[in-house]
XYZ file of C-alpha atoms in Angstrom:
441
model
C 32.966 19.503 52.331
C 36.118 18.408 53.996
C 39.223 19.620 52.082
C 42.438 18.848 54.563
C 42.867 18.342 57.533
C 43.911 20.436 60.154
C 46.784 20.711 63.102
C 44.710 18.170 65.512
C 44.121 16.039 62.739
C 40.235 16.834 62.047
C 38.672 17.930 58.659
C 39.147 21.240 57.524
C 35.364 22.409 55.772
C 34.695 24.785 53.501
C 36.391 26.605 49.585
C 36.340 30.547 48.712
C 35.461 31.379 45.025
C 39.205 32.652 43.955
C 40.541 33.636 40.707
C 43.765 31.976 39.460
C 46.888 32.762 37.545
C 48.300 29.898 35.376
C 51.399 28.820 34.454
C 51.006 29.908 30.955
C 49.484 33.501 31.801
C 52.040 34.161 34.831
C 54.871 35.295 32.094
C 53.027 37.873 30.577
C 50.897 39.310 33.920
C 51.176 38.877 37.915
C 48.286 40.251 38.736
C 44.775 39.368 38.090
C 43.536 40.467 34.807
C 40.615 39.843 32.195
C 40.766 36.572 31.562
C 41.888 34.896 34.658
C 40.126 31.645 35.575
C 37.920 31.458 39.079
C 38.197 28.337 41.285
C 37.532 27.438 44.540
C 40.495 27.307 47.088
C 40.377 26.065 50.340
C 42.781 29.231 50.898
C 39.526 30.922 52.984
C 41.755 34.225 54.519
C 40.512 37.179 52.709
C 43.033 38.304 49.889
C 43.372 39.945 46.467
C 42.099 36.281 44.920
C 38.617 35.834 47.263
C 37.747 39.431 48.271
C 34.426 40.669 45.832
C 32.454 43.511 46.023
C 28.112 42.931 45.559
C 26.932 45.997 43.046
C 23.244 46.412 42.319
C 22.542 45.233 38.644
C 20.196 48.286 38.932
C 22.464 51.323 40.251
C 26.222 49.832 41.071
C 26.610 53.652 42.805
C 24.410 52.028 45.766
C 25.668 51.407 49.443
C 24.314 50.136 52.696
C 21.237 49.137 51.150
C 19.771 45.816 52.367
C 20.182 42.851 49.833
C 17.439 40.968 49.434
C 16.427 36.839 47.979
C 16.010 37.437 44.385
C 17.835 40.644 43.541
C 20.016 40.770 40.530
C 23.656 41.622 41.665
C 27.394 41.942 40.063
C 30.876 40.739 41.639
C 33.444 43.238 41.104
C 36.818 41.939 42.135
C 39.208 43.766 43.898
C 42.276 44.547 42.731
C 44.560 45.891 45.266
C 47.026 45.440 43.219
C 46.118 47.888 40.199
C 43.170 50.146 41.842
C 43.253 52.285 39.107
C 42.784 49.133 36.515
C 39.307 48.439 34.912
C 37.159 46.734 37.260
C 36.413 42.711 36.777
C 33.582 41.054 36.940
C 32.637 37.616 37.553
C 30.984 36.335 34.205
C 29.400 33.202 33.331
C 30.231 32.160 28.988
C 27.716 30.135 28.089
C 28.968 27.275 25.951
C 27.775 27.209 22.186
C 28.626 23.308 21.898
C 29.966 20.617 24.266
C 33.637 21.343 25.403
C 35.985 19.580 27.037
C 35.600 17.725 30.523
C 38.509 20.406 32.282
C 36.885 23.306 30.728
C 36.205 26.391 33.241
C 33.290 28.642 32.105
C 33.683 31.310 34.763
C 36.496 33.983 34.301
C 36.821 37.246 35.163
C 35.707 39.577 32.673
C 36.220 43.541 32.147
C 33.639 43.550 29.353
C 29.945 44.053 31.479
C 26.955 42.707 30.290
C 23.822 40.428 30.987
C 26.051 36.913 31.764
C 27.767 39.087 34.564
C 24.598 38.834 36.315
C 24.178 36.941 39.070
C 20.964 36.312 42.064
C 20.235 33.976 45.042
C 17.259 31.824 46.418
C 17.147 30.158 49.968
C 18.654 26.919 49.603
C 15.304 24.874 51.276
C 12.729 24.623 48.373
C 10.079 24.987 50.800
C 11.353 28.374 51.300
C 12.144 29.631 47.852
C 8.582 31.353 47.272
C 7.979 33.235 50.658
C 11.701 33.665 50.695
C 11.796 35.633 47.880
C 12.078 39.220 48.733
C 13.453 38.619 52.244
C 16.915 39.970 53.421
C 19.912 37.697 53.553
C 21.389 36.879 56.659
C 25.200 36.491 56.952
C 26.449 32.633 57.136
C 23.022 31.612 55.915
C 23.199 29.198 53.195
C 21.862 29.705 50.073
C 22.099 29.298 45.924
C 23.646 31.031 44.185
C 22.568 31.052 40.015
C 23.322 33.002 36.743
C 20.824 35.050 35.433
C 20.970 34.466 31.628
C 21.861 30.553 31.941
C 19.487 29.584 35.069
C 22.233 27.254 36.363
C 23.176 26.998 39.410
C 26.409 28.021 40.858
C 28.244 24.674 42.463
C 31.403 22.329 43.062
C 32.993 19.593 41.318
C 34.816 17.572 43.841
C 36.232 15.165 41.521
C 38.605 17.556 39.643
C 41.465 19.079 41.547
C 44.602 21.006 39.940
C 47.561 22.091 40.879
C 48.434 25.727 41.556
C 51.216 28.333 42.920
C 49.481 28.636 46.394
C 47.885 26.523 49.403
C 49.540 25.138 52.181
C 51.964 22.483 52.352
C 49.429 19.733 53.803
C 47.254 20.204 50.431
C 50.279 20.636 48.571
C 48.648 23.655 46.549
C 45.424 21.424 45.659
C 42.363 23.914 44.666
C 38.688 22.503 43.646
C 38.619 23.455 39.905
C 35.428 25.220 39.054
C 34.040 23.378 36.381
C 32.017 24.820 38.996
C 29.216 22.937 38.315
C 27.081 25.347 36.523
C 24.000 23.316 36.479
C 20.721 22.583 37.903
C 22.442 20.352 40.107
C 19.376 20.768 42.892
C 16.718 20.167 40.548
C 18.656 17.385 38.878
C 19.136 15.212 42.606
C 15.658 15.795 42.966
C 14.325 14.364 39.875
C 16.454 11.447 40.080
C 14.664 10.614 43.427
C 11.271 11.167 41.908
C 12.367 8.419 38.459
C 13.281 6.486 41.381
C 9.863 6.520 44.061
C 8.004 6.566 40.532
C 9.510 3.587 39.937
C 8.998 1.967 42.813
C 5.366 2.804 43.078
C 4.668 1.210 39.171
C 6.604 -1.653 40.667
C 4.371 -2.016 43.950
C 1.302 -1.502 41.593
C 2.113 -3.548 38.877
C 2.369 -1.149 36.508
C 6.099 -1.814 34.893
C 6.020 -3.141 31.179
C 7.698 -6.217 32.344
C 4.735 -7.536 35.425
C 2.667 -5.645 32.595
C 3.712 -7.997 30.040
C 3.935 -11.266 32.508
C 0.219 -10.479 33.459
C -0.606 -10.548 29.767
C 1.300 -13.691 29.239
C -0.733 -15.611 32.183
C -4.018 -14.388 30.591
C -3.515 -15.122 26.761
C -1.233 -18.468 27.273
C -3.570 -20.031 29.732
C -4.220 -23.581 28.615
C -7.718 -24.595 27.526
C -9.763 -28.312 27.085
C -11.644 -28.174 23.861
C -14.961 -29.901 23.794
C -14.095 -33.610 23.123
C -15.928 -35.001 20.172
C -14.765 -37.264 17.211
C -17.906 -36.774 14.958
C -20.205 -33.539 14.587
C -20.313 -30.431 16.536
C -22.769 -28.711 18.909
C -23.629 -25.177 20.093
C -21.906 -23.671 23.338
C -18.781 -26.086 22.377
C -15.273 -25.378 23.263
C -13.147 -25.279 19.878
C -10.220 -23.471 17.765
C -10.246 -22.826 14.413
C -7.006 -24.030 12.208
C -5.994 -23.533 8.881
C -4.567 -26.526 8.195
C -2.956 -26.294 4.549
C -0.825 -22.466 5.163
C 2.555 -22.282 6.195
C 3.156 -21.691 9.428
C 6.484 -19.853 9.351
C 8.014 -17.451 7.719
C 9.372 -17.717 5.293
C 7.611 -21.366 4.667
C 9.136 -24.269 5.538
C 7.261 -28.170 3.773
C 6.968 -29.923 7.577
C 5.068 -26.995 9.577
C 1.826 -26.210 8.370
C -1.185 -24.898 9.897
C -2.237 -21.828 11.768
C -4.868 -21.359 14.725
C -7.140 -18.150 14.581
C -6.821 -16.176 18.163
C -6.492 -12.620 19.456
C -3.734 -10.274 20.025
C -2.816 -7.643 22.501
C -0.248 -4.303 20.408
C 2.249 -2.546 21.937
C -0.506 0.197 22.718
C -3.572 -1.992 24.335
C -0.936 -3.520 26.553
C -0.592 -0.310 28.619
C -4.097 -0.362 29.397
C -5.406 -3.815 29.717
C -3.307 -6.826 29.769
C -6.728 -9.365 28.725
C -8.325 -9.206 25.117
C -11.047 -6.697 24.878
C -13.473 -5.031 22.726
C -11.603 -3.727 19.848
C -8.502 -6.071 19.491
C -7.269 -7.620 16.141
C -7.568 -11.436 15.649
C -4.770 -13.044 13.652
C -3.050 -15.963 12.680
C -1.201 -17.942 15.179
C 1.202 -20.631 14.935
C 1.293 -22.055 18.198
C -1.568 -25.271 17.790
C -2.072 -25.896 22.111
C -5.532 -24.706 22.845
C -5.537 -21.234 25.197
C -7.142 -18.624 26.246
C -6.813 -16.627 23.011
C -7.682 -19.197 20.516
C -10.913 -20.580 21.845
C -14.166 -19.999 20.656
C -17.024 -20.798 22.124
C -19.905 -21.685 19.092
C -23.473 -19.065 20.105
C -26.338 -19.339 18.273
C -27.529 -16.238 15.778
C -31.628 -16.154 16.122
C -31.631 -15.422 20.146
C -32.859 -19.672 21.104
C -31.380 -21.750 23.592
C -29.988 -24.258 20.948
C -26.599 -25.335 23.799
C -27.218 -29.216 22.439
C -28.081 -29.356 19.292
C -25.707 -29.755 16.601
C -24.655 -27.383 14.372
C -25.468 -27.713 10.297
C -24.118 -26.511 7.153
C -25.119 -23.136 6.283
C -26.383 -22.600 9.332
C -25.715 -19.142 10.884
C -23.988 -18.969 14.140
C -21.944 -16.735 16.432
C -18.011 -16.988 17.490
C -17.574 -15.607 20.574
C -13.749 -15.897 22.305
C -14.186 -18.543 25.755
C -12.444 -16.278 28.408
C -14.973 -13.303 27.243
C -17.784 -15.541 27.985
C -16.384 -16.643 31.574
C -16.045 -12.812 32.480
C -20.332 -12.905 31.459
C -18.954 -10.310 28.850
C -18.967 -12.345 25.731
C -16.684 -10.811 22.510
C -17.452 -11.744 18.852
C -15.306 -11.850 16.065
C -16.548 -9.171 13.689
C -15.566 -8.221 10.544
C -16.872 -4.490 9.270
C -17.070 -4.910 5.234
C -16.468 -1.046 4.764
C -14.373 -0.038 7.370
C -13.303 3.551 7.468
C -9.874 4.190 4.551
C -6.665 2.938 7.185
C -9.155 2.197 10.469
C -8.439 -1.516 10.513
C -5.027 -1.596 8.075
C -4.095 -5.059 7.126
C -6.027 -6.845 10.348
C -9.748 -6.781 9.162
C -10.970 -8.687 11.811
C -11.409 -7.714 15.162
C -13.590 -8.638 18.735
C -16.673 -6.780 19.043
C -18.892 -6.763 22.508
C -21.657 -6.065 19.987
C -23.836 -9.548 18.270
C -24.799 -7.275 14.846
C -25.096 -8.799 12.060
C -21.513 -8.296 10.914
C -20.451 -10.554 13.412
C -22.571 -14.188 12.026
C -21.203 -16.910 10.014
C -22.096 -19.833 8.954
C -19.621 -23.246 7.631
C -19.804 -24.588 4.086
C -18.735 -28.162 3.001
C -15.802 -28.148 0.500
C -16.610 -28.691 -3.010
C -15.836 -31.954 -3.949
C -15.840 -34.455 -7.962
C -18.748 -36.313 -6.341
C -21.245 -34.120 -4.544
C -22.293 -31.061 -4.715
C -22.580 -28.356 -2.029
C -26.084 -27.869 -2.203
C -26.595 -31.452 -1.713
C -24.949 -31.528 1.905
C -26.738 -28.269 2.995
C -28.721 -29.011 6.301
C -25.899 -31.988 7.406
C -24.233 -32.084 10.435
C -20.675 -30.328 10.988
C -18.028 -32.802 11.397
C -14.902 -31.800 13.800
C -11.147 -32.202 11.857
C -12.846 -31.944 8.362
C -12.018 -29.590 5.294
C -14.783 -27.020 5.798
C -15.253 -23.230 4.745
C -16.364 -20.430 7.003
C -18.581 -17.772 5.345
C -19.409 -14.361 6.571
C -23.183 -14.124 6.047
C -23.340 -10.263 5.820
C -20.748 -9.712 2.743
C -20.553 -13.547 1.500
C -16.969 -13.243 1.252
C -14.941 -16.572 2.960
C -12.968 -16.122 5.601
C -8.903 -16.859 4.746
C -5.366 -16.294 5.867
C -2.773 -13.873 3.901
C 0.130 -15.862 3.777
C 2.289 -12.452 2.629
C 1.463 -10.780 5.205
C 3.610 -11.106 8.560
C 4.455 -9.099 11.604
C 5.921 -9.277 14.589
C 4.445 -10.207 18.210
C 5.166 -10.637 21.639
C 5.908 -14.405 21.144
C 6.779 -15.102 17.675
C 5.449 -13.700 14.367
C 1.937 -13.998 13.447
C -0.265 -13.875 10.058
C -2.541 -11.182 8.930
C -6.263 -13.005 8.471
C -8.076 -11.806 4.921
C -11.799 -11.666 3.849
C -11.535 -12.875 0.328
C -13.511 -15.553 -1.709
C -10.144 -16.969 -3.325
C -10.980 -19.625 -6.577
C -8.566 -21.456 -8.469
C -9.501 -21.827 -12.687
C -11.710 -24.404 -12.089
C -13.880 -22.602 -9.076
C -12.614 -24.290 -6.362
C -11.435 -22.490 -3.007
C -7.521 -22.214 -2.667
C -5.519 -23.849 0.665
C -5.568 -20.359 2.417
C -9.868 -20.331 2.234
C -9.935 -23.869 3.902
C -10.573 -24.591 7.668
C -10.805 -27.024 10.254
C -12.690 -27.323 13.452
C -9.479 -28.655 15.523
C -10.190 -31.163 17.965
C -7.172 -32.342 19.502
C -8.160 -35.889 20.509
C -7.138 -35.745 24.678
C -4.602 -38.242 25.570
């Protein structure tokens, strides 16, 4: 780390760990005492400041013995100016809270206890497990940590200070230690890893965002409806509407209708970014046919009936159009006792399975001048007042208008399974459907 430069004008490298007298503490002391601050100095020539002495954590009486990777070790300063003052050891204070940005933790200390501990590890992860237990070699670089904290002993080399000493080129410039106590290693390297992570969701797809545009291009995919302006047949193309709801919220007299279609949460989207077994149909107020709104119309007794038109009270099957291009064909299902807080407030879902939860058949709508049973057998007619029945529960299928969420687009309705009758027995607005043909233009 280049801290001047020298006589022939190229870098000087390299700062000694050096304790410091302040302005405020050189009035009462001039030599260094508990309490004294340690920086780093580019002031490298051995002196009272730089100069420590490596005691064994285990016996400090121990000399000439081989230091090894690993080994728990104190730095005694020396203090040529007192020798018969306590010694001083290099301690580490933990902070309790934040502190201030300028704020040096390391200080020399004559009180000795567990945060004057200090050990090394080769500086190479590769080498930090067989290194362990190996002797250190003089000049070899290394890292240097504090026992108690696990941080790692480093520089700052954005805050400088001024001080009594240094040359005139530096003009008495020293590296304040906020010195960097920190995993500062172990911190570079997991920035690099968020970052190749990153790159590899990116190359695979895999970010919320291509996630989330993937999903879009499946759902939103516009659909042709089977084209008919009278009755309807089995194996057509259509959407279901609602045609007398409000279709915001809250309701506003010129938009009306909702579409039934399924919908991908927060949680399926991680997984699977196309409608699947298992996922909630609701109501939607976006009317353009897609991928997510259109049914294709199966038959219930196992026959080949792709033809023949479908009839009132006649059981049938709904099962979404993209499921049946994939030749895995989903069903909207509705379970009449679902498990207490399985389903919530979406009761219907797409099942993989044809049981018998998943049939319906279409009723007419009462009307003053002829009665339901009276129409039974008749052809379906497309863009007509009808109700859908589930045959299983004989409950009508509706839409709860007070109940709204939030979805990737826009907000969308909560469907309900509820026979709802006004005083005089007939079904309310949100109990009324429409096979929705869009005429093509």
């Amino acid at each position: 780390m280049p801290v001047q430069k020298g006589s022939v004008g190229k870098p000087q490298y390299g700062l000694a760990l050096s304790s410091l007298v302040n302005e405020r503490q050189v009035d009462f002391m001039q030599n260094i005492n508990d309490g004294c601050l340690m920086t780093l100095s580019p002031i490298t020539t051995p002196c009272c400041r730089n100069t420590f002495v490596i005691l064994s954590t285990e016996d400090t009486s121990l000399h000439g013995v081989k230091m090894n990777y690993g080994d728990e070790f104190l730095l005694r300063a020396e203090n040529y100016g007192d020798p018969q003052a306590a010694p001083l050891y290099v301690r580490y204070t933990p902070e309790g809270v934040p502190g201030p940005a300028d704020r040096m933790p390391i200080q020399l200390s004559a009180i000795l206890d567990s945060n004057c501990r200090w050990t090394t590890m080769p500086l190479l992860p590769c080498d930090r497990l067989e290194g362990l237990g190996s002797p250190i070699k003089t000049n070899a670089k290394l890292v240097i940590k504090n026992c108690v904290a696990d941080k790692s002993l480093c520089v700052m080399n954005q805050n400088w200070m001024q001080t009594f000493f240094g040359p005139v080129d530096d003009k008495g410039i020293v590296y304040c230690n906020r010195v960097l106590l920190g995993n500062w290693y172990e911190a570079s390297q997991l920035e690099e890893y968020k970052l190749n992570k990153f790159l590899e969701q990116m190359k695979k797809g895999d970010l919320m965002l291509a996630r989330y545009r993937k999903m879009s291009e499946n759902l939103n995919k516009p659909t042709v409806l089977t084209q008919s302006s009278s009755s309807i047949e089995f194996g057509a193309k259509i959407t279901l509407l609602a045609p007398h709801v409000p279709a915001t919220d809250p309701p506003q007299e010129d938009k009306k209708g909702l579409v039934l279609g399924g919908r991908l949460s927060s949680n399926e989207i991680s997984y699977s970014q196309e409608l699947e077994d298992g996922c909630s149909v609701v109501g939607l107020s976006d009317l353009e046919p897609t991928e997510k709104s259109t049914f294709i119309i199966k038959s219930a007794d196992y026959c080949n009936r792709e033809g023949e038109s479908l009839k009132y009270n006649q059981e049938f099957l709904l099962a979404l159009s993209s499921s049946v291009t994939r030749k895995n064909p989903l069903y909207l299902r509705y379970d009449p006792n679902p498990i207490p807080g399985l389903c919530g407030v979406l009761p219907l879902y797409l099942s993989k399975h044809p049981v018998s939860n998943t049939r319906w058949r279409m009723l007419p709508t009462q009307g003053p001048n002829i009665t339901r049973f009276e129409q039974e057998g008749k052809p379906v007619m497309v863009n007509t007042d009808l109700i859908i029945n589930h045959c299983a529960t004989n409950v009508n299928l509706g839409i709860n208008v007070g109940c709204w969420m939030m979805g990737f687009y826009e907000k969308v309705c909560g469907p309900l399974m509820k026979t709802c009758l006004d005083v005089y027995g007939k079904e309310l607005p949100n109990n009324v459907w429409q096979i929705y043909i869009p005429l093509a233009s």
